Every structure is written in structure tokens, then in C-alpha cells.
Amino acid sequence: MGAQLRVYKRRIRSVTATKKITKAMEMIAASRIVKAQRQVAASTPYASELTRAVTAVATGSNTKHPLTTEAENPTRAAVLLITSDRGLAGGYSSNAIKAAEQLTERLKGEGKEVDTYIVGRKGVSYYAFRERKVEESWTGFTDSPTYADAKAVAAPLIAAVQKETAEGGVDELHIVFTEFVSMMTQTPVDNRLLPLSLDASSEDGEASTELLPLFDFEPSAEDVLDALLPRYVESRIYNALLQSAASEHAARRRAMKSATDNAEELIKSLSRLANQARQAEITQEISEIVGGASALADATAGSD
């Protein structure tokens, strides 16, 4: 019985140590969410206004450009998948990977070849384990991305868009990331970055009634679009990286809180079992003492 009590106490100490770790990770993730939310809020207006400017330039000219012109028969697409470098974030990375898999299947169903680009060790490991080809990958910055990281990611994608398909270029550019909706909700989404959709609609899906002004382009509309193309792709990727970072921290905080709560419940359960084992041990000792005293009394009475 004493051995069983020692086992319970050892398990309680082990679970308590784990609880301290998960609680610390929960607090760290919670503190980082605030900074990530501020970065998302700061980058979103810039990305939105830049998209609006590109749309205005494209609708105000008749220039054919990879940024705005749909290919007649698109045969190749690039997909950028954003996952995390670290685990312990619930289903954050697996949900993004699942969304990328669904997008890839849809594009292949349309007869397009898919070139995959990945951000984050989790996505890289997933594709490496399945021996799937990845054009390029980046790791080491998913929880705190900078604009320099976004430029590094955007560079090969922009180059692929500007190439001819026969030379290894792509007709479309898609991005899969996790959109930060709230502390409790993070949604994997896939957006097509290029060619840019020129439906002149608002973010809520309703048709915009705003009248766009007429523009004169210097030196030309094509040169303006050439200058805006990298800025547009970089800003959208940077915003997606920040959204994903905020989502990762929120998912990790929620997962660590759940782990801490489970550890507390397990400690309570083990404590009850330990108390029962201790009570059973005390009861057995009392029974042995009473039995011994009764036997001694019977022996003494018999000798008399």
C-alpha cells in the first residue's frame, strides 16, 4: 500500500511540474498576442490602400500586365503556405496545411500545375515526410515576422510571376494563411494575389458606388504597375505573416490553457486517489494493531 502512495505522489509532482511549464507558455503567448495585434492593425490599412491604388491604376489604363491580366489558358500556379516554426499550438498548422491541400487539389482539378512555397518548419516537415517537391521554403521567423522577411519571401514569387510559363513562370499566385478574427477564432483562408481581381467591390462584398478619378501616368501605366507590383505582393505577404503570427500566439495560448486546466484536474484526481490510498493504509495499520492487541489479550487470558 505504501508503494502505491509513493507512485501517486511521484505522478502528482510530475504533473505539477508540467502544469508550471504550460502556465508559463500560456502567459508568454498571451503577452505576445497584444504586440501581434498591434502590428496587424498597423499593416492592414497600408496593404488595403496599396491594393486600392493598384486597382485604380489598373482600371484607369488598358495596359496588359501580370498584375492585372488574366491568362487565356492558365496552366501553372504558385501557392504560398504559411505555417509555424514551433508546435504546441493546437491545430493551427494542420488546419493551414489542410486548406493548402484543398486549394492544390482544386487547382489541379482545373488542369494547372502547382508550385509550392512554404513558410514555417511544420509545413516544411509535412511535405518533406511525404517527399513532395517544394520550390522554396523559409523558417525561423513565423512568430515575429518583419518586413524584410516578407521581402525575402516575395522575391522568388515575383520573379516567377514575371517569367514566361515556358521558362518556369506561373500564371497565378495564391497564398494560404490563418486569418486572425479574434482571440478565440482563427480561420485558415486562401486568397489569390495575382492576377488582381478588378471587381471594384468593398471588403464586405457589396458593390462600391465610389467614382474613380481619371489618371495621367508618368512615364507610363506599365512602368507604374511595374513599380507597384513588388510593393503590392510584399505588403500582402507581410500582412498575411502578421495575421498568421497573431493566430499562432492565440492558438498556442488556448492550447496551453487547456493543458493547464487538464493538469489541474489530473492533480485533483491523483490527490483523491492518494488520500484514499493513505486512508486505506491507516485503516490497515489500525486493524493490524487491534488484531495484535486482541491476540495478545487472548494469549494472556489463556495463560492465566
mmCIF file of N, CA and C in Angstrom, residues 135-243:
data_model
loop_
_atom_site.group_PDB
_atom_site.id
_atom_site.type_symbol
_atom_site.label_atom_id
_atom_site.label_comp_id
_atom_site.label_asym_id
_atom_site.label_seq_id
_atom_site.Cartn_x
_atom_site.Cartn_y
_atom_site.Cartn_z
ATOM 1 N N GLU A 135 9.282 24.274 -53.951
ATOM 2 C CA GLU A 135 10.151 25.149 -54.739
ATOM 3 C C GLU A 135 11.121 25.918 -53.846
ATOM 4 N N GLU A 136 10.607 26.451 -52.752
ATOM 5 C CA GLU A 136 11.458 27.207 -51.829
ATOM 6 C C GLU A 136 10.757 27.279 -50.482
ATOM 7 N N SER A 137 11.546 27.382 -49.402
ATOM 8 C CA SER A 137 10.965 27.431 -48.064
ATOM 9 C C SER A 137 11.756 28.408 -47.191
ATOM 10 N N TRP A 138 11.088 28.902 -46.155
ATOM 11 C CA TRP A 138 11.702 29.847 -45.223
ATOM 12 C C TRP A 138 11.283 29.466 -43.799
ATOM 13 N N THR A 139 12.202 29.553 -42.859
ATOM 14 C CA THR A 139 11.905 29.218 -41.466
ATOM 15 C C THR A 139 12.607 30.209 -40.537
ATOM 16 N N GLY A 140 12.162 30.176 -39.269
ATOM 17 C CA GLY A 140 12.867 30.937 -38.231
ATOM 18 C C GLY A 140 12.263 32.263 -37.849
ATOM 19 N N PHE A 141 11.138 32.672 -38.449
ATOM 20 C CA PHE A 141 10.596 33.994 -38.128
ATOM 21 C C PHE A 141 9.074 34.018 -38.022
ATOM 22 N N THR A 142 8.424 32.868 -37.985
ATOM 23 C CA THR A 142 6.958 32.869 -38.073
ATOM 24 C C THR A 142 6.277 33.534 -36.879
ATOM 25 N N ASP A 143 6.900 33.496 -35.682
ATOM 26 C CA ASP A 143 6.241 34.085 -34.519
ATOM 27 C C ASP A 143 6.485 35.584 -34.394
ATOM 28 N N SER A 144 7.458 36.111 -35.158
ATOM 29 C CA SER A 144 7.721 37.556 -35.114
ATOM 30 C C SER A 144 8.298 38.010 -36.457
ATOM 31 N N PRO A 145 7.481 38.035 -37.513
ATOM 32 C CA PRO A 145 7.997 38.391 -38.843
ATOM 33 C C PRO A 145 8.241 39.886 -38.991
ATOM 34 N N THR A 146 9.166 40.229 -39.866
ATOM 35 C CA THR A 146 9.461 41.621 -40.196
ATOM 36 C C THR A 146 9.193 41.848 -41.684
ATOM 37 N N TYR A 147 9.231 43.117 -42.080
ATOM 38 C CA TYR A 147 9.010 43.422 -43.494
ATOM 39 C C TYR A 147 10.145 42.865 -44.358
ATOM 40 N N ALA A 148 11.351 42.791 -43.790
ATOM 41 C CA ALA A 148 12.477 42.196 -44.522
ATOM 42 C C ALA A 148 12.202 40.723 -44.817
ATOM 43 N N ASP A 149 11.580 40.026 -43.870
ATOM 44 C CA ASP A 149 11.214 38.625 -44.115
ATOM 45 C C ASP A 149 10.196 38.528 -45.247
ATOM 46 N N ALA A 150 9.223 39.437 -45.247
ATOM 47 C CA ALA A 150 8.213 39.442 -46.300
ATOM 48 C C ALA A 150 8.855 39.698 -47.673
ATOM 49 N N LYS A 151 9.830 40.592 -47.729
ATOM 50 C CA LYS A 151 10.521 40.862 -48.995
ATOM 51 C C LYS A 151 11.283 39.635 -49.472
ATOM 52 N N ALA A 152 11.917 38.919 -48.526
ATOM 53 C CA ALA A 152 12.659 37.709 -48.904
ATOM 54 C C ALA A 152 11.726 36.642 -49.458
ATOM 55 N N VAL A 153 10.542 36.520 -48.869
ATOM 56 C CA VAL A 153 9.561 35.544 -49.349
ATOM 57 C C VAL A 153 8.991 35.971 -50.698
ATOM 58 N N ALA A 154 8.744 37.261 -50.850
ATOM 59 C CA ALA A 154 8.084 37.763 -52.060
ATOM 60 C C ALA A 154 8.988 37.713 -53.287
ATOM 61 N N ALA A 155 10.294 37.844 -53.093
ATOM 62 C CA ALA A 155 11.219 37.967 -54.231
ATOM 63 C C ALA A 155 11.098 36.820 -55.239
ATOM 64 N N PRO A 156 11.214 35.546 -54.830
ATOM 65 C CA PRO A 156 11.096 34.478 -55.837
ATOM 66 C C PRO A 156 9.699 34.355 -56.417
ATOM 67 N N LEU A 157 8.678 34.737 -55.663
ATOM 68 C CA LEU A 157 7.306 34.682 -56.172
ATOM 69 C C LEU A 157 7.097 35.732 -57.257
ATOM 70 N N ILE A 158 7.617 36.918 -57.029
ATOM 71 C CA ILE A 158 7.508 37.975 -58.033
ATOM 72 C C ILE A 158 8.267 37.579 -59.298
ATOM 73 N N ALA A 159 9.445 36.993 -59.105
ATOM 74 C CA ALA A 159 10.231 36.550 -60.260
ATOM 75 C C ALA A 159 9.486 35.485 -61.059
ATOM 76 N N ALA A 160 8.801 34.575 -60.348
ATOM 77 C CA ALA A 160 8.052 33.522 -61.038
ATOM 78 C C ALA A 160 6.883 34.102 -61.825
ATOM 79 N N VAL A 161 6.234 35.129 -61.281
ATOM 80 C CA VAL A 161 5.111 35.766 -61.971
ATOM 81 C C VAL A 161 5.580 36.496 -63.235
ATOM 82 N N GLN A 162 6.751 37.099 -63.156
ATOM 83 C CA GLN A 162 7.249 37.889 -64.283
ATOM 84 C C GLN A 162 7.841 37.030 -65.393
ATOM 85 N N LYS A 163 8.128 35.751 -65.113
ATOM 86 C CA LYS A 163 8.661 34.862 -66.144
ATOM 87 C C LYS A 163 7.545 34.333 -67.043
ATOM 88 N N GLU A 164 7.936 33.881 -68.208
ATOM 89 C CA GLU A 164 7.018 33.174 -69.067
ATOM 90 C C GLU A 164 6.810 31.758 -68.527
ATOM 91 N N THR A 165 5.630 31.209 -68.767
ATOM 92 C CA THR A 165 5.324 29.873 -68.250
ATOM 93 C C THR A 165 6.302 28.830 -68.776
ATOM 94 N N ALA A 166 6.713 28.982 -70.018
ATOM 95 C CA ALA A 166 7.652 28.027 -70.608
ATOM 96 C C ALA A 166 9.012 28.067 -69.922
ATOM 97 N N GLU A 167 9.325 29.181 -69.284
ATOM 98 C CA GLU A 167 10.613 29.333 -68.602
ATOM 99 C C GLU A 167 10.505 29.033 -67.105
ATOM 100 N N GLY A 168 9.409 28.449 -66.673
ATOM 101 C CA GLY A 168 9.232 28.134 -65.259
ATOM 102 C C GLY A 168 8.412 29.152 -64.506
ATOM 103 N N GLY A 169 7.772 30.063 -65.228
ATOM 104 C CA GLY A 169 6.946 31.065 -64.589
ATOM 105 C C GLY A 169 5.564 30.540 -64.254
ATOM 106 N N VAL A 170 4.760 31.373 -63.583
ATOM 107 C CA VAL A 170 3.410 30.977 -63.180
ATOM 108 C C VAL A 170 2.405 32.009 -63.680
ATOM 109 N N ASP A 171 1.164 31.547 -63.838
ATOM 110 C CA ASP A 171 0.092 32.440 -64.276
ATOM 111 C C ASP A 171 -0.682 33.022 -63.104
ATOM 112 N N GLU A 172 -0.657 32.347 -61.965
ATOM 113 C CA GLU A 172 -1.419 32.780 -60.795
ATOM 114 C C GLU A 172 -0.567 32.647 -59.543
ATOM 115 N N LEU A 173 -0.872 33.477 -58.554
ATOM 116 C CA LEU A 173 -0.203 33.413 -57.251
ATOM 117 C C LEU A 173 -1.262 33.374 -56.160
ATOM 118 N N HIS A 174 -1.247 32.309 -55.366
ATOM 119 C CA HIS A 174 -2.189 32.140 -54.258
ATOM 120 C C HIS A 174 -1.428 32.101 -52.940
ATOM 121 N N ILE A 175 -2.089 32.508 -51.875
ATOM 122 C CA ILE A 175 -1.479 32.466 -50.549
ATOM 123 C C ILE A 175 -2.463 31.842 -49.567
ATOM 124 N N VAL A 176 -1.967 30.928 -48.732
ATOM 125 C CA VAL A 176 -2.782 30.273 -47.708
ATOM 126 C C VAL A 176 -2.211 30.665 -46.349
ATOM 127 N N PHE A 177 -3.021 31.286 -45.521
ATOM 128 C CA PHE A 177 -2.582 31.694 -44.185
ATOM 129 C C PHE A 177 -3.764 31.627 -43.232
ATOM 130 N N THR A 178 -3.517 31.889 -41.959
ATOM 131 C CA THR A 178 -4.556 31.838 -40.946
ATOM 132 C C THR A 178 -4.939 33.252 -40.548
ATOM 133 N N GLU A 179 -6.162 33.610 -40.831
ATOM 134 C CA GLU A 179 -6.642 34.962 -40.541
ATOM 135 C C GLU A 179 -7.015 35.090 -39.069
ATOM 136 N N PHE A 180 -6.515 36.151 -38.438
ATOM 137 C CA PHE A 180 -6.826 36.396 -37.034
ATOM 138 C C PHE A 180 -8.151 37.145 -36.952
ATOM 139 N N VAL A 181 -9.186 36.454 -36.482
ATOM 140 C CA VAL A 181 -10.514 37.055 -36.341
ATOM 141 C C VAL A 181 -10.700 37.600 -34.934
ATOM 142 N N SER A 182 -10.387 36.788 -33.940
ATOM 143 C CA SER A 182 -10.481 37.186 -32.537
ATOM 144 C C SER A 182 -9.583 36.266 -31.724
ATOM 145 N N MET A 183 -9.557 36.492 -30.412
ATOM 146 C CA MET A 183 -8.737 35.664 -29.533
ATOM 147 C C MET A 183 -9.174 34.204 -29.572
ATOM 148 N N MET A 184 -10.442 33.969 -29.853
ATOM 149 C CA MET A 184 -10.975 32.618 -29.858
ATOM 150 C C MET A 184 -11.148 32.031 -31.256
ATOM 151 N N THR A 185 -11.066 32.862 -32.282
ATOM 152 C CA THR A 185 -11.342 32.395 -33.643
ATOM 153 C C THR A 185 -10.204 32.776 -34.578
ATOM 154 N N GLN A 186 -9.608 31.768 -35.212
ATOM 155 C CA GLN A 186 -8.597 31.972 -36.247
ATOM 156 C C GLN A 186 -8.955 31.041 -37.409
ATOM 157 N N THR A 187 -9.097 31.621 -38.592
ATOM 158 C CA THR A 187 -9.643 30.889 -39.729
ATOM 159 C C THR A 187 -8.625 30.760 -40.855
ATOM 160 N N PRO A 188 -8.313 29.537 -41.305
ATOM 161 C CA PRO A 188 -7.446 29.379 -42.483
ATOM 162 C C PRO A 188 -8.162 29.878 -43.737
ATOM 163 N N VAL A 189 -7.475 30.673 -44.536
ATOM 164 C CA VAL A 189 -8.065 31.214 -45.763
ATOM 165 C C VAL A 189 -7.063 31.073 -46.899
ATOM 166 N N ASP A 190 -7.584 31.049 -48.126
ATOM 167 C CA ASP A 190 -6.718 31.079 -49.301
ATOM 168 C C ASP A 190 -7.173 32.223 -50.191
ATOM 169 N N ASN A 191 -6.233 33.086 -50.525
ATOM 170 C CA ASN A 191 -6.513 34.262 -51.356
ATOM 171 C C ASN A 191 -5.649 34.225 -52.609
ATOM 172 N N ARG A 192 -6.216 34.698 -53.706
ATOM 173 C CA ARG A 192 -5.431 34.838 -54.929
ATOM 174 C C ARG A 192 -4.867 36.249 -54.974
ATOM 175 N N LEU A 193 -3.551 36.329 -54.952
ATOM 176 C CA LEU A 193 -2.900 37.641 -55.000
ATOM 177 C C LEU A 193 -2.786 38.159 -56.423
ATOM 178 N N LEU A 194 -2.424 37.288 -57.340
ATOM 179 C CA LEU A 194 -2.243 37.682 -58.742
ATOM 180 C C LEU A 194 -2.886 36.648 -59.647
ATOM 181 N N PRO A 195 -3.501 37.064 -60.748
ATOM 182 C CA PRO A 195 -3.807 38.453 -61.100
ATOM 183 C C PRO A 195 -4.811 39.076 -60.128
ATOM 184 N N LEU A 196 -4.692 40.349 -59.936
ATOM 185 C CA LEU A 196 -5.567 41.070 -59.026
ATOM 186 C C LEU A 196 -6.975 41.152 -59.596
ATOM 187 N N SER A 197 -7.964 40.865 -58.749
ATOM 188 C CA SER A 197 -9.354 40.957 -59.178
ATOM 189 C C SER A 197 -9.773 42.417 -59.234
ATOM 190 N N LEU A 198 -10.371 42.822 -60.343
ATOM 191 C CA LEU A 198 -10.744 44.225 -60.545
ATOM 192 C C LEU A 198 -12.259 44.392 -60.529
ATOM 193 N N ASP A 199 -12.901 43.804 -59.492
ATOM 194 C CA ASP A 199 -14.356 43.918 -59.442
ATOM 195 C C ASP A 199 -14.820 45.159 -58.732
ATOM 196 N N ALA A 200 -13.852 45.955 -58.227
ATOM 197 C CA ALA A 200 -14.176 47.225 -57.582
ATOM 198 C C ALA A 200 -15.239 47.058 -56.522
ATOM 199 N N SER A 201 -15.095 46.030 -55.717
ATOM 200 C CA SER A 201 -16.055 45.806 -54.638
ATOM 201 C C SER A 201 -15.426 46.128 -53.310
ATOM 202 N N SER A 202 -16.247 46.396 -52.330
ATOM 203 C CA SER A 202 -15.783 46.718 -50.997
ATOM 204 C C SER A 202 -15.442 45.449 -50.258
ATOM 205 N N GLU A 203 -14.852 45.587 -49.053
ATOM 206 C CA GLU A 203 -14.407 44.430 -48.296
ATOM 207 C C GLU A 203 -15.562 43.581 -47.811
ATOM 208 N N ASP A 204 -16.750 44.177 -47.643
ATOM 209 C CA ASP A 204 -17.876 43.399 -47.145
ATOM 210 C C ASP A 204 -18.637 42.696 -48.256
ATOM 211 N N GLY A 205 -18.118 42.817 -49.505
ATOM 212 C CA GLY A 205 -18.726 42.097 -50.612
ATOM 213 C C GLY A 205 -19.767 42.884 -51.369
ATOM 214 N N GLU A 206 -20.137 44.067 -50.897
ATOM 215 C CA GLU A 206 -21.136 44.871 -51.589
ATOM 216 C C GLU A 206 -20.458 45.727 -52.657
ATOM 217 N N ALA A 207 -21.165 45.937 -53.727
ATOM 218 C CA ALA A 207 -20.596 46.714 -54.826
ATOM 219 C C ALA A 207 -20.327 48.147 -54.390
ATOM 220 N N SER A 208 -19.151 48.651 -54.754
ATOM 221 C CA SER A 208 -18.783 50.010 -54.390
ATOM 222 C C SER A 208 -19.374 51.009 -55.388
ATOM 223 N N THR A 209 -19.936 52.099 -54.867
ATOM 224 C CA THR A 209 -20.516 53.139 -55.716
ATOM 225 C C THR A 209 -19.574 54.320 -55.877
ATOM 226 N N GLU A 210 -18.358 54.182 -55.336
ATOM 227 C CA GLU A 210 -17.406 55.286 -55.416
ATOM 228 C C GLU A 210 -16.919 55.462 -56.854
ATOM 229 N N LEU A 211 -16.879 56.722 -57.306
ATOM 230 C CA LEU A 211 -16.396 57.025 -58.643
ATOM 231 C C LEU A 211 -14.890 57.188 -58.611
ATOM 232 N N LEU A 212 -14.205 56.419 -59.461
ATOM 233 C CA LEU A 212 -12.760 56.506 -59.511
ATOM 234 C C LEU A 212 -12.336 57.659 -60.405
ATOM 235 N N PRO A 213 -11.316 58.437 -59.989
ATOM 236 C CA PRO A 213 -10.872 59.566 -60.810
ATOM 237 C C PRO A 213 -10.087 59.098 -62.025
ATOM 238 N N LEU A 214 -9.927 60.009 -62.972
ATOM 239 C CA LEU A 214 -9.109 59.736 -64.142
ATOM 240 C C LEU A 214 -7.661 60.077 -63.838
ATOM 241 N N PHE A 215 -6.743 59.250 -64.370
ATOM 242 C CA PHE A 215 -5.331 59.429 -64.059
ATOM 243 C C PHE A 215 -4.541 59.647 -65.338
ATOM 244 N N ASP A 216 -3.476 60.428 -65.211
ATOM 245 C CA ASP A 216 -2.430 60.513 -66.221
ATOM 246 C C ASP A 216 -1.194 59.840 -65.636
ATOM 247 N N PHE A 217 -0.582 58.919 -66.393
ATOM 248 C CA PHE A 217 0.528 58.132 -65.869
ATOM 249 C C PHE A 217 1.842 58.626 -66.435
ATOM 250 N N GLU A 218 2.814 58.819 -65.548
ATOM 251 C CA GLU A 218 4.162 59.205 -65.950
ATOM 252 C C GLU A 218 5.163 58.238 -65.337
ATOM 253 N N PRO A 219 6.059 57.661 -66.110
ATOM 254 C CA PRO A 219 6.199 57.833 -67.565
ATOM 255 C C PRO A 219 5.153 57.059 -68.362
ATOM 256 N N SER A 220 4.625 55.924 -67.796
ATOM 257 C CA SER A 220 3.577 55.169 -68.484
ATOM 258 C C SER A 220 2.868 54.301 -67.464
ATOM 259 N N ALA A 221 1.677 53.826 -67.825
ATOM 260 C CA ALA A 221 0.914 52.964 -66.914
ATOM 261 C C ALA A 221 1.668 51.669 -66.634
ATOM 262 N N GLU A 222 2.355 51.152 -67.647
ATOM 263 C CA GLU A 222 3.094 49.905 -67.462
ATOM 264 C C GLU A 222 4.224 50.084 -66.454
ATOM 265 N N ASP A 223 4.945 51.223 -66.532
ATOM 266 C CA ASP A 223 6.024 51.475 -65.580
ATOM 267 C C ASP A 223 5.483 51.646 -64.164
ATOM 268 N N VAL A 224 4.326 52.267 -64.045
ATOM 269 C CA VAL A 224 3.715 52.435 -62.722
ATOM 270 C C VAL A 224 3.343 51.078 -62.139
ATOM 271 N N LEU A 225 2.748 50.212 -62.965
ATOM 272 C CA LEU A 225 2.381 48.876 -62.499
ATOM 273 C C LEU A 225 3.620 48.047 -62.165
ATOM 274 N N ASP A 226 4.699 48.216 -62.948
ATOM 275 C CA ASP A 226 5.949 47.519 -62.640
ATOM 276 C C ASP A 226 6.479 47.937 -61.271
ATOM 277 N N ALA A 227 6.327 49.216 -60.933
ATOM 278 C CA ALA A 227 6.805 49.705 -59.638
ATOM 279 C C ALA A 227 5.902 49.251 -58.494
ATOM 280 N N LEU A 228 4.594 49.142 -58.784
ATOM 281 C CA LEU A 228 3.653 48.768 -57.734
ATOM 282 C C LEU A 228 3.599 47.266 -57.476
ATOM 283 N N LEU A 229 3.966 46.456 -58.492
ATOM 284 C CA LEU A 229 3.862 45.003 -58.351
ATOM 285 C C LEU A 229 4.609 44.469 -57.132
ATOM 286 N N PRO A 230 5.917 44.749 -56.966
ATOM 287 C CA PRO A 230 6.598 44.204 -55.781
ATOM 288 C C PRO A 230 6.049 44.766 -54.482
ATOM 289 N N ARG A 231 5.679 46.042 -54.474
ATOM 290 C CA ARG A 231 5.132 46.643 -53.241
ATOM 291 C C ARG A 231 3.827 45.964 -52.850
ATOM 292 N N TYR A 232 3.003 45.693 -53.842
ATOM 293 C CA TYR A 232 1.710 45.060 -53.575
ATOM 294 C C TYR A 232 1.901 43.652 -53.003
ATOM 295 N N VAL A 233 2.747 42.840 -53.677
ATOM 296 C CA VAL A 233 2.956 41.464 -53.219
ATOM 297 C C VAL A 233 3.608 41.452 -51.834
ATOM 298 N N GLU A 234 4.601 42.290 -51.623
ATOM 299 C CA GLU A 234 5.280 42.338 -50.318
ATOM 300 C C GLU A 234 4.333 42.741 -49.206
ATOM 301 N N SER A 235 3.488 43.738 -49.462
ATOM 302 C CA SER A 235 2.581 44.210 -48.411
ATOM 303 C C SER A 235 1.539 43.157 -48.061
ATOM 304 N N ARG A 236 1.028 42.452 -49.080
ATOM 305 C CA ARG A 236 0.027 41.412 -48.804
ATOM 306 C C ARG A 236 0.655 40.236 -48.063
ATOM 307 N N ILE A 237 1.860 39.862 -48.438
ATOM 308 C CA ILE A 237 2.535 38.760 -47.742
ATOM 309 C C ILE A 237 2.881 39.171 -46.321
ATOM 310 N N TYR A 238 3.334 40.397 -46.139
ATOM 311 C CA TYR A 238 3.663 40.869 -44.792
ATOM 312 C C TYR A 238 2.430 40.862 -43.896
ATOM 313 N N ASN A 239 1.314 41.339 -44.418
ATOM 314 C CA ASN A 239 0.075 41.318 -43.639
ATOM 315 C C ASN A 239 -0.349 39.889 -43.310
ATOM 316 N N ALA A 240 -0.176 38.970 -44.275
ATOM 317 C CA ALA A 240 -0.526 37.563 -44.030
ATOM 318 C C ALA A 240 0.387 36.953 -42.973
ATOM 319 N N LEU A 241 1.687 37.301 -42.996
ATOM 320 C CA LEU A 241 2.609 36.801 -41.976
ATOM 321 C C LEU A 241 2.222 37.305 -40.586
ATOM 322 N N LEU A 242 1.823 38.575 -40.496
ATOM 323 C CA LEU A 242 1.427 39.130 -39.202
ATOM 324 C C LEU A 242 0.124 38.504 -38.721
ATOM 325 N N GLN A 243 -0.824 38.330 -39.639
ATOM 326 C CA GLN A 243 -2.077 37.668 -39.269
ATOM 327 C C GLN A 243 -1.799 36.255 -38.749
#
